[in-house]
One Martini backbone bead per residue (centre of mass of N, CA, C, O) as a GRO file, in nm:
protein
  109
    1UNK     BB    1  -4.773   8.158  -4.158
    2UNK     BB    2  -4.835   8.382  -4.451
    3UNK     BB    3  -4.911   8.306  -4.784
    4UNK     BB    4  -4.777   8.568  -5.032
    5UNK     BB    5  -4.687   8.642  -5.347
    6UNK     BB    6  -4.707   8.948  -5.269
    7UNK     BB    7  -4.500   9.200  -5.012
    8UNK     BB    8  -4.584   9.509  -5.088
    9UNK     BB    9  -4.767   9.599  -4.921
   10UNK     BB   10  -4.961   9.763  -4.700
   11UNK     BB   11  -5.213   9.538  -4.653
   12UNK     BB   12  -5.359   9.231  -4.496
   13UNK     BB   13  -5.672   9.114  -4.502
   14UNK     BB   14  -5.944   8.925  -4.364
   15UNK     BB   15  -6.276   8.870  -4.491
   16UNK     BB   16  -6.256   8.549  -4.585
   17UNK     BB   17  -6.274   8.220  -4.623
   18UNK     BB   18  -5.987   8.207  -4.849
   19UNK     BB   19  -5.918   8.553  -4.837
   20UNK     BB   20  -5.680   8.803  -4.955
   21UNK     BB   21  -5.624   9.099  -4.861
   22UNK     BB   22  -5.397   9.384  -5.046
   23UNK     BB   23  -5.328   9.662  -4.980
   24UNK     BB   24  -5.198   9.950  -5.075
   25UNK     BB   25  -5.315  10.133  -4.863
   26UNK     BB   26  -5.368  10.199  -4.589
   27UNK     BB   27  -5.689  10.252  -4.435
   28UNK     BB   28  -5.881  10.536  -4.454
   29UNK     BB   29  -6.127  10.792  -4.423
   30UNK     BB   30  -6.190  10.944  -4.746
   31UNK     BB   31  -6.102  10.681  -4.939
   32UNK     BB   32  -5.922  10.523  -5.185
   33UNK     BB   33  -5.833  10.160  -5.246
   34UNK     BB   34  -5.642   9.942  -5.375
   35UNK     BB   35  -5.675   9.579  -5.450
   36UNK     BB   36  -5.585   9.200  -5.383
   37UNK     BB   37  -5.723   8.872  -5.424
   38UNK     BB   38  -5.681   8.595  -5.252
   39UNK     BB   39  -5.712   8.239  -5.342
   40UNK     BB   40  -5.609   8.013  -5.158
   41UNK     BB   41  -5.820   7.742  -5.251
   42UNK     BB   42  -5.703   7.840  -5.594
   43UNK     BB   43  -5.401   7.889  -5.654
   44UNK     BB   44  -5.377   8.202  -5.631
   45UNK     BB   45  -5.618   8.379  -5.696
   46UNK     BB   46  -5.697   8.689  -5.864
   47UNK     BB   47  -5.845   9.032  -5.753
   48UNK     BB   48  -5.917   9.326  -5.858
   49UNK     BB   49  -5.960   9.631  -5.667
   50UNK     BB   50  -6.196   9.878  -5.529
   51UNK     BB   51  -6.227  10.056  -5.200
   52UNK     BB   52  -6.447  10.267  -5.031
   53UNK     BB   53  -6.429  10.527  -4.783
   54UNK     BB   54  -6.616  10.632  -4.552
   55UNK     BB   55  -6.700  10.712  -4.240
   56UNK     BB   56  -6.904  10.489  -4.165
   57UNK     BB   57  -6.659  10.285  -4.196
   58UNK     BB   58  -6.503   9.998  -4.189
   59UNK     BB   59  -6.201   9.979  -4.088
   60UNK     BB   60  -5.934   9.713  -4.143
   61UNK     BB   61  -5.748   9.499  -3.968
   62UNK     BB   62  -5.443   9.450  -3.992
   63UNK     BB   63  -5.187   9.266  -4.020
   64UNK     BB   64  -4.880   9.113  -3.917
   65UNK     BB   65  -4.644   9.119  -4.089
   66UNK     BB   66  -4.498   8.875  -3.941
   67UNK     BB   67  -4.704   8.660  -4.082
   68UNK     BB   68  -4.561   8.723  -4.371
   69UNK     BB   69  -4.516   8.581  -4.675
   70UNK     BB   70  -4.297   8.432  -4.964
   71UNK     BB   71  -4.259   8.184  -4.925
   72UNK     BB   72  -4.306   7.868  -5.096
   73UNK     BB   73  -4.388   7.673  -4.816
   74UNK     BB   74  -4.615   7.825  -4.719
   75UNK     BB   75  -4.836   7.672  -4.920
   76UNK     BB   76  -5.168   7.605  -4.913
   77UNK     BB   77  -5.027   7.366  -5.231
   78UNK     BB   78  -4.773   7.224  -5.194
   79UNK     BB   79  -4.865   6.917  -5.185
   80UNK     BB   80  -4.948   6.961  -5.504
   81UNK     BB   81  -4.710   7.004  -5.595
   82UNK     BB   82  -4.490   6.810  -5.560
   83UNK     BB   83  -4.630   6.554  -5.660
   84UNK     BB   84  -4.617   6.672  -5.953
   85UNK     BB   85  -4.288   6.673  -5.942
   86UNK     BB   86  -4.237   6.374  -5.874
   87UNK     BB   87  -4.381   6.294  -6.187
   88UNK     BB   88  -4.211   6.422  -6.350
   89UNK     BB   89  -3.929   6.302  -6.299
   90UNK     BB   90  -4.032   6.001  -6.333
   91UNK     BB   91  -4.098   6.072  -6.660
   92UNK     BB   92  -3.828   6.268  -6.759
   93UNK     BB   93  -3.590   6.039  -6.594
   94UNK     BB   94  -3.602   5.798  -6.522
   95UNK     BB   95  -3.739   5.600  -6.764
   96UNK     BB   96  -3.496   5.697  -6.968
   97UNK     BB   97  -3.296   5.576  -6.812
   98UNK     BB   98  -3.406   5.269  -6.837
   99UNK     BB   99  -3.413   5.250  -7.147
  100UNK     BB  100  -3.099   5.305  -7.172
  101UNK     BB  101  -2.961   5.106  -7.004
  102UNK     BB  102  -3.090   4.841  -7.182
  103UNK     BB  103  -2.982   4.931  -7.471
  104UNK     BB  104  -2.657   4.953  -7.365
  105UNK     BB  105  -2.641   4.678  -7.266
  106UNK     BB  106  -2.727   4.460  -7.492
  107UNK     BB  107  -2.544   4.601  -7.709
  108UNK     BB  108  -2.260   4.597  -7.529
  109UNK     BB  109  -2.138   4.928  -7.418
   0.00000   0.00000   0.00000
């Protein structure tokens, strides 16, 4: 599967490696079509545009809606959301809990 964060696009085509481009509409031959490119080995930073396709253009072959998603477990920097996640639980509960826990122990309460 391919992780895209909108899968509302009509076509999704791989120009060069580590970007997806999203056109709003299938491209084809005498057409403008706006895209927006997305920067998969950037966290997903995009770029709109547009692309004139004129009689000579080679039209670019969509992929297949099956291999496209938006579950956010199939990105492709997944690893280290969870890292960063798991560092936060550890440093905004664990922490206060084990200060929280020492100091009404001692307390008496």
């Amino acid at each position: 599967m391919i992780y895209v964060p909108d899968v509302d696009y009509a076509c999704y085509y791989v120009p060069s490696e580590g970007v997806i481009r999203a056109y709003e509409q299938v491209p084809r031959n005498n057409i403008e079509v706006n895209y927006r490119d997305y920067y998969i080995n950037s966290s997903y930073l995009y770029k709109d545009g547009e692309q004139s396709f004129g009689s000579y253009s080679t039209i670019p072959v969509c992929l297949s809606n099956d291999i496209i998603t938006d579950n956010f477990l199939y990105r492709n920097d997944i690893d280290k959301i969870m890292l960063t996640f798991i560092i936060f639980v550890i440093i905004l509960i664990y922490f206060p809990l084990k200060v929280f826990s020492k100091l009404f122990k001692k307390g008496g309460l």
